[in-house]
């Protein structure tokens, strides 16, 4: 089955063909660098990381470009609050962005242009739009005239006369009064007192938000790209505006495919700073949630649908990851003891066994080709991992067992297949947890129950660090906790 992707532009799931054979150009809308990244970013960049890995795995040469918006009202506001500069705030948050994305195992984009470094391209695109009669200047601002783009509204599939104004909150009252049509948007904003500004044919000022992506796509990837990515909150007006600007400016289609990921809710509510349920990636990792647990949690959901982030669901993902991890680590931990076959001397045997994994590999490929069905892909991984997990458990209980050549070969191929396919989803073994010293079964039942009670109290007091610490302490003593619905915690000896 060929790769099929849900294209927001047509509302259909379509077979993906790149413009140039074997090469794929991708642009992904990046972050406005005024703060740390949150769970919504984690979801978005993890799923697009899987898309990229999948394409690379299939042999495509992928060029992945993602921008940094480093000039924006939010950054200026943050700089004023901190008594620092726009540059200081954005430089710091770009570093933090890389730290978080690296921690999550997300492949770095090939190029990451910044708005302030693409001013020439931005200015020349605005000039082209003005020359074509699609931009007009008013009191130092330059606006895009949406009525000049015949297809305006196609991506969001809505009639603009029904749209609410100011959907992205980045438009001021003053701007509103200067526009010819309420849906027109600023391409260039005239300089304001005390704010950084840049020169332009329309006077000093700075670029609007939407134009930077259009200019960067053109600069980095050309007139028409294969895939444009972003969160579903960007469909309107941001992506609609990108299309209008780019397509009038170049006369070409901006992107063949538009893919959008769903939003993240927290315990059933929209995540927002005002509701106090805003979760940064950093806070989550500092709570001891592993990057792989978070990845598994995110990939269990359909990427286009909204997903609910709850402690219970996260714990379930953590248990799921623990099982998968024990299988992924088996080869790393025990390769010497199990005497893995040497690649060369046993290549014939290995290739014979590999055939038995062709069917499973094909199933994995087919589900990912079905608009990135990552939850089905995870099921395939769990299926491959099952016998490896049993062996890992057995080795922990009884030590290394002697295996026949056939068993060793089969195990080796199974483990290799698991590692290869897991890497397509960006999952790889985390050894740390398994290196904990274990004094098995040294705790009495009442000691265990006392710890469970303490952990329950810590969770009730929202002290998740302590709760996780208690769980880990028990784990190092060979006790695994299983949280069940209704706040009941069971335990088993491992
Ligand atoms: Zn963008």
Short mmCIF file of C-alpha atoms and ligand atoms in Angstrom, two decimals:
data_model
loop_
_atom_site.label_atom_id
_atom_site.label_comp_id
_atom_site.label_asym_id
_atom_site.label_seq_id
_atom_site.Cartn_x
_atom_site.Cartn_y
_atom_site.Cartn_z
CA UNK A 1 0.00 0.00 0.00
CA UNK A 2 1.36 3.42 -0.97
CA UNK A 3 1.56 6.23 1.58
CA UNK A 4 -1.77 7.97 1.93
CA UNK A 5 -2.19 11.18 3.89
CA UNK A 6 -5.19 13.20 4.93
CA UNK A 7 -4.89 16.48 3.05
CA UNK A 8 -6.65 19.37 4.78
CA UNK A 9 -6.64 21.28 1.49
CA UNK A 10 -8.94 18.79 -0.23
CA UNK A 11 -10.51 17.20 2.84
CA UNK A 12 -9.54 13.81 1.41
CA UNK A 13 -7.04 11.06 2.17
CA UNK A 14 -4.81 11.01 -0.89
CA UNK A 15 -1.90 8.95 -2.19
CA UNK A 16 1.29 10.89 -1.59
CA UNK A 17 3.55 11.56 -4.58
CA UNK A 18 6.44 14.00 -4.18
CA UNK A 19 7.02 16.61 -6.90
CA UNK A 20 10.56 15.33 -7.53
CA UNK A 21 10.94 11.56 -7.44
CA UNK A 22 12.49 10.33 -4.18
CA UNK A 23 12.77 13.82 -2.67
CA UNK A 24 10.36 15.36 -0.18
CA UNK A 25 10.31 19.01 0.88
CA UNK A 26 8.56 19.76 4.16
CA UNK A 27 7.87 23.03 5.93
CA UNK A 28 6.62 23.02 9.50
CA UNK A 29 5.42 26.11 11.35
CA UNK A 30 7.68 26.58 14.36
CA UNK A 31 7.39 28.31 17.69
CA UNK A 32 7.24 31.94 18.74
CA UNK A 33 10.22 31.99 21.05
CA UNK A 34 8.91 33.82 24.13
CA UNK A 35 8.58 30.88 26.55
CA UNK A 36 9.24 27.18 27.11
CA UNK A 37 7.48 24.65 24.89
CA UNK A 38 4.36 22.93 26.19
CA UNK A 39 2.59 19.61 25.64
CA UNK A 40 0.89 20.86 22.48
CA UNK A 41 4.31 21.44 20.92
CA UNK A 42 5.46 18.00 22.07
CA UNK A 43 2.51 16.38 20.32
CA UNK A 44 2.94 18.33 17.12
CA UNK A 45 6.69 17.89 16.76
CA UNK A 46 6.63 14.21 17.79
CA UNK A 47 4.05 13.25 15.17
CA UNK A 48 5.84 15.21 12.44
CA UNK A 49 9.10 13.59 13.55
CA UNK A 50 7.44 10.22 12.89
CA UNK A 51 6.27 11.36 9.45
CA UNK A 52 9.82 12.43 8.65
CA UNK A 53 11.38 9.20 9.99
CA UNK A 54 8.85 7.16 8.03
CA UNK A 55 9.71 8.95 4.78
CA UNK A 56 13.45 8.55 5.44
CA UNK A 57 12.90 4.87 6.21
CA UNK A 58 11.13 4.52 2.87
CA UNK A 59 14.22 5.88 1.12
CA UNK A 60 13.15 9.47 0.46
CA UNK A 61 15.63 12.30 0.73
CA UNK A 62 13.72 14.58 3.08
CA UNK A 63 14.43 18.29 3.54
CA UNK A 64 12.70 19.51 6.67
CA UNK A 65 12.52 23.24 7.38
CA UNK A 66 10.99 24.72 10.52
CA UNK A 67 11.03 28.38 11.49
CA UNK A 68 11.52 30.39 14.65
CA UNK A 69 9.29 33.45 15.00
CA UNK A 70 11.74 35.69 16.79
CA UNK A 71 9.90 38.98 16.43
CA UNK A 72 6.42 39.24 17.89
CA UNK A 73 4.38 41.19 20.46
CA UNK A 74 4.65 38.33 22.97
CA UNK A 75 8.45 38.38 22.82
CA UNK A 76 8.50 42.16 23.20
CA UNK A 77 6.13 41.95 26.17
CA UNK A 78 8.32 39.30 27.81
CA UNK A 79 11.44 41.40 27.19
CA UNK A 80 9.76 44.42 28.82
CA UNK A 81 8.71 42.31 31.84
CA UNK A 82 12.24 41.00 32.27
CA UNK A 83 13.86 44.30 31.51
CA UNK A 84 15.87 42.59 28.79
CA UNK A 85 15.83 42.71 24.98
CA UNK A 86 13.92 40.90 22.26
CA UNK A 87 17.16 39.26 21.16
CA UNK A 88 17.99 38.02 24.66
CA UNK A 89 14.54 36.51 25.12
CA UNK A 90 14.54 34.79 21.74
CA UNK A 91 18.14 33.54 21.96
CA UNK A 92 17.44 32.00 25.35
CA UNK A 93 14.22 30.33 24.26
CA UNK A 94 15.78 28.97 21.07
CA UNK A 95 18.38 27.22 23.27
CA UNK A 96 15.62 25.90 25.54
CA UNK A 97 13.65 24.72 22.50
CA UNK A 98 16.61 22.64 21.30
CA UNK A 99 17.14 21.24 24.79
CA UNK A 100 13.51 20.04 24.98
CA UNK A 101 13.33 18.68 21.43
CA UNK A 102 16.66 16.85 21.82
CA UNK A 103 15.42 15.37 25.09
CA UNK A 104 12.31 14.10 23.29
CA UNK A 105 14.46 12.47 20.60
CA UNK A 106 13.05 14.68 17.82
CA UNK A 107 15.37 14.89 14.80
CA UNK A 108 16.61 18.42 14.31
CA UNK A 109 15.19 20.15 11.22
CA UNK A 110 17.64 20.52 8.36
CA UNK A 111 17.28 24.28 8.50
CA UNK A 112 15.66 26.59 11.04
CA UNK A 113 15.31 30.10 9.60
CA UNK A 114 14.49 33.04 11.87
CA UNK A 115 12.15 35.86 10.91
CA UNK A 116 14.72 38.56 11.69
CA UNK A 117 17.23 36.88 9.37
CA UNK A 118 14.85 36.69 6.39
CA UNK A 119 13.95 40.36 6.11
CA UNK A 120 15.18 40.72 2.51
CA UNK A 121 12.96 37.88 1.33
CA UNK A 122 10.03 39.25 3.33
CA UNK A 123 10.43 42.75 1.88
CA UNK A 124 10.73 41.51 -1.68
CA UNK A 125 7.62 39.33 -1.33
CA UNK A 126 5.65 42.32 -0.03
CA UNK A 127 6.92 44.39 -2.98
CA UNK A 128 5.77 41.71 -5.43
CA UNK A 129 2.35 41.61 -3.78
CA UNK A 130 2.10 45.42 -3.97
CA UNK A 131 3.11 45.34 -7.65
CA UNK A 132 0.31 42.86 -8.29
CA UNK A 133 -2.22 45.06 -6.52
CA UNK A 134 -2.69 42.63 -3.62
CA UNK A 135 -1.10 44.85 -0.95
CA UNK A 136 -1.78 48.43 0.07
CA UNK A 137 -0.08 50.70 2.58
CA UNK A 138 -1.88 52.83 5.12
CA UNK A 139 -0.26 55.05 7.77
CA UNK A 140 3.03 53.12 7.73
CA UNK A 141 1.39 49.65 7.76
CA UNK A 142 1.08 47.43 4.70
CA UNK A 143 -1.94 45.13 4.37
CA UNK A 144 -2.79 42.16 2.22
CA UNK A 145 -6.10 42.48 0.38
CA UNK A 146 -7.76 39.07 0.83
CA UNK A 147 -10.30 39.72 -1.90
CA UNK A 148 -7.43 39.54 -4.42
CA UNK A 149 -7.08 35.80 -3.80
CA UNK A 150 -9.94 34.01 -5.50
CA UNK A 151 -9.53 30.84 -3.40
CA UNK A 152 -9.29 32.59 -0.05
CA UNK A 153 -11.01 30.32 2.49
CA UNK A 154 -10.35 27.07 0.61
CA UNK A 155 -8.06 25.49 3.21
CA UNK A 156 -10.31 26.18 6.17
CA UNK A 157 -13.32 25.31 4.03
CA UNK A 158 -15.30 28.25 5.27
CA UNK A 159 -16.86 31.35 3.83
CA UNK A 160 -14.87 34.28 5.20
CA UNK A 161 -18.04 36.30 5.68
CA UNK A 162 -18.89 33.85 8.51
CA UNK A 163 -15.54 34.07 10.23
CA UNK A 164 -14.96 35.77 13.53
CA UNK A 165 -12.53 38.60 13.34
CA UNK A 166 -9.21 38.63 15.12
CA UNK A 167 -9.10 34.86 15.41
CA UNK A 168 -5.42 34.79 16.36
CA UNK A 169 -5.50 37.75 18.73
CA UNK A 170 -2.58 39.39 16.98
CA UNK A 171 -4.56 42.31 15.53
CA UNK A 172 -5.01 45.64 17.31
CA UNK A 173 -8.00 48.01 17.13
CA UNK A 174 -5.88 50.59 15.36
CA UNK A 175 -5.00 48.08 12.67
CA UNK A 176 -8.67 47.20 12.25
CA UNK A 177 -9.61 50.76 11.38
CA UNK A 178 -6.93 50.98 8.68
CA UNK A 179 -8.08 47.99 6.68
CA UNK A 180 -10.17 48.04 3.54
CA UNK A 181 -11.68 44.67 4.41
CA UNK A 182 -11.90 43.28 7.96
CA UNK A 183 -10.07 40.10 6.87
CA UNK A 184 -7.12 41.92 5.40
CA UNK A 185 -4.02 41.36 7.50
CA UNK A 186 -0.74 43.17 8.15
CA UNK A 187 2.25 42.26 5.99
CA UNK A 188 4.35 45.02 7.50
CA UNK A 189 3.70 46.91 10.73
CA UNK A 190 4.89 50.50 11.06
CA UNK A 191 7.49 51.14 13.78
CA UNK A 192 6.27 51.87 17.29
CA UNK A 193 8.07 53.94 19.90
CA UNK A 194 10.58 51.87 21.86
CA UNK A 195 10.25 48.72 19.72
CA UNK A 196 12.90 47.26 17.43
CA UNK A 197 12.31 48.16 13.80
CA UNK A 198 13.82 47.57 10.38
CA UNK A 199 13.94 49.72 7.29
CA UNK A 200 11.64 49.14 4.33
CA UNK A 201 10.27 50.98 1.27
CA UNK A 202 7.14 51.67 3.39
CA UNK A 203 9.05 53.16 6.29
CA UNK A 204 10.62 51.58 9.38
CA UNK A 205 8.76 48.74 10.94
CA UNK A 206 8.64 44.97 11.26
CA UNK A 207 7.06 42.09 9.36
CA UNK A 208 3.65 40.65 10.16
CA UNK A 209 3.52 37.07 11.37
CA UNK A 210 2.02 35.32 8.32
CA UNK A 211 4.42 36.70 5.73
CA UNK A 212 7.49 35.22 7.40
CA UNK A 213 6.43 31.63 6.67
CA UNK A 214 5.61 32.41 3.03
CA UNK A 215 8.98 34.12 2.57
CA UNK A 216 10.88 31.31 4.31
CA UNK A 217 9.22 28.54 2.29
CA UNK A 218 10.22 30.35 -0.91
CA UNK A 219 13.76 31.04 0.28
CA UNK A 220 14.48 27.60 1.71
CA UNK A 221 12.41 25.22 -0.41
CA UNK A 222 11.11 27.00 -3.51
CA UNK A 223 7.73 27.96 -4.91
CA UNK A 224 5.86 24.70 -4.39
CA UNK A 225 6.61 22.24 -1.61
CA UNK A 226 5.39 18.71 -0.97
CA UNK A 227 4.05 18.96 2.58
CA UNK A 228 3.19 21.87 4.86
CA UNK A 229 2.67 20.98 8.53
CA UNK A 230 1.16 22.64 11.57
CA UNK A 231 -1.32 22.43 14.43
CA UNK A 232 -5.02 22.60 13.55
CA UNK A 233 -5.21 25.96 15.35
CA UNK A 234 -3.11 27.40 12.51
CA UNK A 235 -5.48 26.47 9.67
CA UNK A 236 -7.26 29.79 9.97
CA UNK A 237 -6.10 32.42 9.56
CA UNK A 238 -2.36 31.65 9.50
CA UNK A 239 -2.21 28.94 6.84
CA UNK A 240 -5.02 30.46 4.83
CA UNK A 241 -3.03 33.68 4.73
CA UNK A 242 0.21 31.91 3.84
CA UNK A 243 -1.51 30.35 0.83
CA UNK A 244 -3.00 33.65 -0.32
CA UNK A 245 0.29 35.56 -0.07
CA UNK A 246 2.48 32.88 -1.62
CA UNK A 247 0.17 31.94 -4.44
CA UNK A 248 -0.44 35.52 -5.56
CA UNK A 249 3.25 36.31 -5.23
CA UNK A 250 4.56 33.31 -7.20
CA UNK A 251 1.53 32.35 -9.25
CA UNK A 252 2.15 28.74 -8.14
CA UNK A 253 0.52 26.40 -5.66
CA UNK A 254 2.22 26.72 -2.24
CA UNK A 255 1.97 23.11 -1.03
CA UNK A 256 0.63 19.84 -2.42
CA UNK A 257 -0.29 18.50 1.01
CA UNK A 258 -1.40 20.27 4.20
CA UNK A 259 -1.34 18.16 7.36
CA UNK A 260 -2.66 19.31 10.72
CA UNK A 261 -2.43 17.74 14.15
CA UNK A 262 -5.17 17.91 16.80
CA UNK A 263 -4.95 19.87 20.04
CA UNK A 264 -4.09 18.61 23.53
CA UNK A 265 -6.54 18.87 26.43
CA UNK A 266 -5.55 18.35 30.05
CA UNK A 267 -7.94 16.33 32.22
CA UNK A 268 -10.75 17.17 29.78
CA UNK A 269 -10.09 20.90 29.60
CA UNK A 270 -8.38 23.08 27.07
CA UNK A 271 -4.80 23.68 28.16
CA UNK A 272 -4.28 27.32 29.09
CA UNK A 273 -2.23 29.39 31.48
CA UNK A 274 -5.37 30.95 32.97
CA UNK A 275 -6.81 27.53 33.89
CA UNK A 276 -3.58 26.58 35.65
CA UNK A 277 -3.28 23.31 33.70
CA UNK A 278 -0.53 24.50 31.42
CA UNK A 279 2.16 21.81 31.25
CA UNK A 280 5.59 22.47 29.83
CA UNK A 281 7.71 19.66 28.39
CA UNK A 282 10.41 20.64 30.89
CA UNK A 283 8.12 20.26 33.90
CA UNK A 284 6.99 16.87 32.71
CA UNK A 285 10.52 15.57 32.19
CA UNK A 286 11.56 16.97 35.56
CA UNK A 287 8.70 15.04 37.14
CA UNK A 288 10.54 11.92 36.00
CA UNK A 289 8.27 11.09 33.05
CA UNK A 290 10.58 9.59 30.46
CA UNK A 291 10.74 11.05 26.97
CA UNK A 292 9.84 7.64 25.53
CA UNK A 293 6.77 7.32 27.78
CA UNK A 294 5.59 10.70 26.51
CA UNK A 295 6.24 9.67 22.91
CA UNK A 296 4.36 6.41 23.34
CA UNK A 297 1.48 8.26 25.01
CA UNK A 298 1.24 10.71 22.09
CA UNK A 299 1.53 8.03 19.41
CA UNK A 300 -1.29 5.99 20.92
CA UNK A 301 -3.75 8.60 19.68
CA UNK A 302 -4.88 9.44 16.15
CA UNK A 303 -2.78 12.48 15.31
CA UNK A 304 -5.63 14.48 13.83
CA UNK A 305 -8.01 14.15 16.78
CA UNK A 306 -7.90 16.10 20.03
CA UNK A 307 -6.22 14.10 22.80
CA UNK A 308 -6.74 14.19 26.53
CA UNK A 309 -3.72 14.27 28.78
CA UNK A 310 -4.50 12.69 32.15
CA UNK A 311 -2.32 11.25 34.90
CA UNK A 312 -4.11 7.92 34.57
CA UNK A 313 -3.47 7.73 30.82
CA UNK A 314 0.13 8.73 31.35
CA UNK A 315 0.61 5.97 33.91
CA UNK A 316 -0.87 3.46 31.49
CA UNK A 317 1.59 4.67 28.84
CA UNK A 318 4.39 4.37 31.37
CA UNK A 319 3.48 0.72 32.05
CA UNK A 320 3.26 0.10 28.28
CA UNK A 321 6.65 1.66 27.73
CA UNK A 322 8.21 -0.36 30.54
CA UNK A 323 7.23 -3.58 28.77
CA UNK A 324 8.43 -2.43 25.38
CA UNK A 325 11.61 -1.05 26.88
CA UNK A 326 12.52 -4.35 28.52
CA UNK A 327 12.31 -5.98 25.08
CA UNK A 328 14.29 -3.18 23.40
CA UNK A 329 17.00 -3.37 26.05
CA UNK A 330 17.29 -7.14 25.93
CA UNK A 331 19.82 -7.09 23.12
CA UNK A 332 21.73 -4.19 24.64
CA UNK A 333 22.00 -5.81 28.04
CA UNK A 334 22.47 -9.43 27.17
CA UNK A 335 24.05 -9.50 23.74
CA UNK A 336 27.29 -11.01 25.06
CA UNK A 337 25.61 -13.55 27.27
CA UNK A 338 23.24 -14.68 24.58
CA UNK A 339 26.06 -14.96 22.10
CA UNK A 340 24.35 -13.15 19.21
CA UNK A 341 25.42 -14.63 15.92
CA UNK A 342 28.14 -12.84 14.00
CA UNK A 343 26.49 -11.08 11.05
CA UNK A 344 28.84 -12.56 8.44
CA UNK A 345 29.15 -16.15 9.47
CA UNK A 346 25.43 -16.67 9.96
CA UNK A 347 24.02 -14.34 7.34
CA UNK A 348 22.39 -17.21 5.51
CA UNK A 349 20.59 -18.50 8.58
CA UNK A 350 19.58 -15.00 9.65
CA UNK A 351 18.15 -14.13 6.26
CA UNK A 352 16.04 -17.29 6.31
CA UNK A 353 14.54 -16.32 9.60
CA UNK A 354 14.13 -12.75 8.49
CA UNK A 355 11.62 -13.91 5.91
CA UNK A 356 9.30 -14.83 8.73
CA UNK A 357 9.39 -11.19 9.78
CA UNK A 358 8.53 -9.88 6.32
CA UNK A 359 4.82 -10.23 6.95
CA UNK A 360 5.00 -8.36 10.25
CA UNK A 361 7.19 -5.65 8.73
CA UNK A 362 4.71 -5.24 5.88
CA UNK A 363 1.84 -4.85 8.34
CA UNK A 364 3.79 -2.17 10.21
CA UNK A 365 4.47 -0.35 6.94
CA UNK A 366 0.84 -0.64 5.81
CA UNK A 367 -0.61 0.88 8.98
CA UNK A 368 1.85 3.78 8.91
CA UNK A 369 1.07 4.30 5.24
CA UNK A 370 -2.58 4.57 6.24
CA UNK A 371 -2.36 8.26 7.21
CA UNK A 372 0.18 7.53 9.98
CA UNK A 373 -1.86 5.12 12.06
CA UNK A 374 0.69 5.13 14.86
CA UNK A 375 -1.52 3.36 17.39
CA UNK A 376 -1.79 0.32 15.07
CA UNK A 377 1.97 0.54 14.46
CA UNK A 378 2.52 0.39 18.23
CA UNK A 379 0.36 -2.74 18.42
CA UNK A 380 2.67 -4.40 15.89
CA UNK A 381 5.67 -3.47 18.03
CA UNK A 382 4.03 -4.94 21.14
CA UNK A 383 3.35 -8.13 19.21
CA UNK A 384 7.01 -8.47 18.19
CA UNK A 385 8.16 -7.57 21.70
CA UNK A 386 6.07 -10.13 23.59
CA UNK A 387 8.45 -13.14 23.46
CA UNK A 388 11.43 -10.85 24.10
CA UNK A 389 9.74 -9.47 27.21
CA UNK A 390 9.08 -12.98 28.47
CA UNK A 391 12.72 -13.85 27.98
CA UNK A 392 13.86 -10.65 29.69
CA UNK A 393 11.65 -11.49 32.67
CA UNK A 394 12.89 -15.06 32.73
CA UNK A 395 16.52 -13.97 32.66
CA UNK A 396 15.87 -11.60 35.54
CA UNK A 397 14.31 -14.41 37.56
CA UNK A 398 16.53 -17.31 36.65
CA UNK A 399 19.62 -15.92 34.96
CA UNK A 400 20.81 -16.65 31.43
CA UNK A 401 19.41 -19.79 29.94
CA UNK A 402 21.21 -21.82 27.31
CA UNK A 403 19.67 -21.37 23.87
CA UNK A 404 19.97 -23.48 20.78
CA UNK A 405 21.43 -21.87 17.65
CA UNK A 406 17.99 -21.62 16.14
CA UNK A 407 16.57 -19.96 19.24
CA UNK A 408 19.46 -17.49 19.33
CA UNK A 409 19.07 -16.67 15.66
CA UNK A 410 15.35 -16.21 15.95
CA UNK A 411 15.75 -14.02 18.99
CA UNK A 412 18.43 -11.96 17.33
CA UNK A 413 16.30 -11.35 14.23
CA UNK A 414 13.23 -10.58 16.28
CA UNK A 415 15.15 -8.09 18.41
CA UNK A 416 16.72 -6.46 15.34
CA UNK A 417 13.31 -6.15 13.68
CA UNK A 418 11.89 -4.59 16.84
CA UNK A 419 14.74 -2.08 17.12
CA UNK A 420 14.46 -1.11 13.45
CA UNK A 421 10.68 -0.63 13.46
CA UNK A 422 10.65 1.12 16.85
CA UNK A 423 13.19 3.61 15.48
CA UNK A 424 10.69 4.60 12.77
CA UNK A 425 8.45 5.79 15.61
CA UNK A 426 11.47 7.37 17.30
CA UNK A 427 11.37 4.83 20.16
CA UNK A 428 14.61 3.43 21.48
CA UNK A 429 15.62 1.49 24.56
CA UNK A 430 16.29 3.46 27.74
CA UNK A 431 18.75 1.49 29.83
CA UNK A 432 18.66 3.64 32.94
CA UNK A 433 15.64 2.12 34.65
CA UNK A 434 16.92 -1.37 34.20
CA UNK A 435 20.27 -0.68 35.78
CA UNK A 436 18.74 -0.08 39.19
CA UNK A 437 20.07 -2.53 41.75
CA UNK A 438 17.41 -4.91 42.89
CA UNK A 439 17.08 -6.54 46.26
CA UNK A 440 14.15 -8.65 45.44
CA UNK A 441 11.25 -9.32 47.78
CA UNK A 442 12.99 -7.81 50.73
CA UNK A 443 9.98 -5.73 51.74
CA UNK A 444 7.16 -7.06 53.84
CA UNK A 445 3.58 -6.67 52.71
CA UNK A 446 2.84 -4.06 55.36
CA UNK A 447 5.91 -2.02 54.33
CA UNK A 448 4.72 -2.05 50.73
CA UNK A 449 1.22 -1.00 51.71
CA UNK A 450 2.60 1.80 53.84
CA UNK A 451 4.54 3.13 50.85
CA UNK A 452 1.47 2.87 48.61
CA UNK A 453 -0.46 4.89 51.17
CA UNK A 454 2.26 7.55 51.30
CA UNK A 455 2.28 7.77 47.50
CA UNK A 456 -1.51 8.12 47.43
CA UNK A 457 -1.27 11.05 49.85
CA UNK A 458 1.52 12.66 47.80
CA UNK A 459 -0.62 12.36 44.66
CA UNK A 460 -3.64 13.84 46.43
CA UNK A 461 -1.42 16.78 47.43
CA UNK A 462 -0.28 17.01 43.76
CA UNK A 463 3.29 16.27 44.83
CA UNK A 464 4.01 14.13 41.78
CA UNK A 465 7.77 14.24 42.25
CA UNK A 466 7.39 12.53 45.60
CA UNK A 467 4.82 10.09 44.23
CA UNK A 468 7.17 9.13 41.39
CA UNK A 469 10.05 8.83 43.83
CA UNK A 470 8.10 6.35 45.97
CA UNK A 471 7.21 4.36 42.88
CA UNK A 472 10.85 4.23 41.84
CA UNK A 473 12.02 3.25 45.32
CA UNK A 474 9.60 0.35 45.31
CA UNK A 475 10.69 -0.56 41.81
CA UNK A 476 14.32 -0.74 42.92
CA UNK A 477 13.16 -3.19 45.61
CA UNK A 478 11.50 -5.37 42.98
CA UNK A 479 7.95 -4.13 43.53
CA UNK A 480 5.93 -2.83 40.58
CA UNK A 481 2.84 -0.72 41.26
CA UNK A 482 -0.23 -0.97 39.06
CA UNK A 483 -2.70 1.89 39.27
CA UNK A 484 -6.24 0.88 38.57
CA UNK A 485 -9.33 3.01 37.94
CA UNK A 486 -10.93 4.42 41.08
CA UNK A 487 -7.61 5.25 42.78
CA UNK A 488 -6.83 1.64 43.77
CA UNK A 489 -3.19 0.65 43.55
CA UNK A 490 -2.21 -2.98 43.22
CA UNK A 491 1.33 -4.32 43.30
CA UNK A 492 3.29 -7.26 42.01
CA UNK A 493 6.76 -8.63 42.64
CA UNK A 494 8.97 -8.39 39.59
ZN1 LIG B 1 3.72 29.42 9.68
#
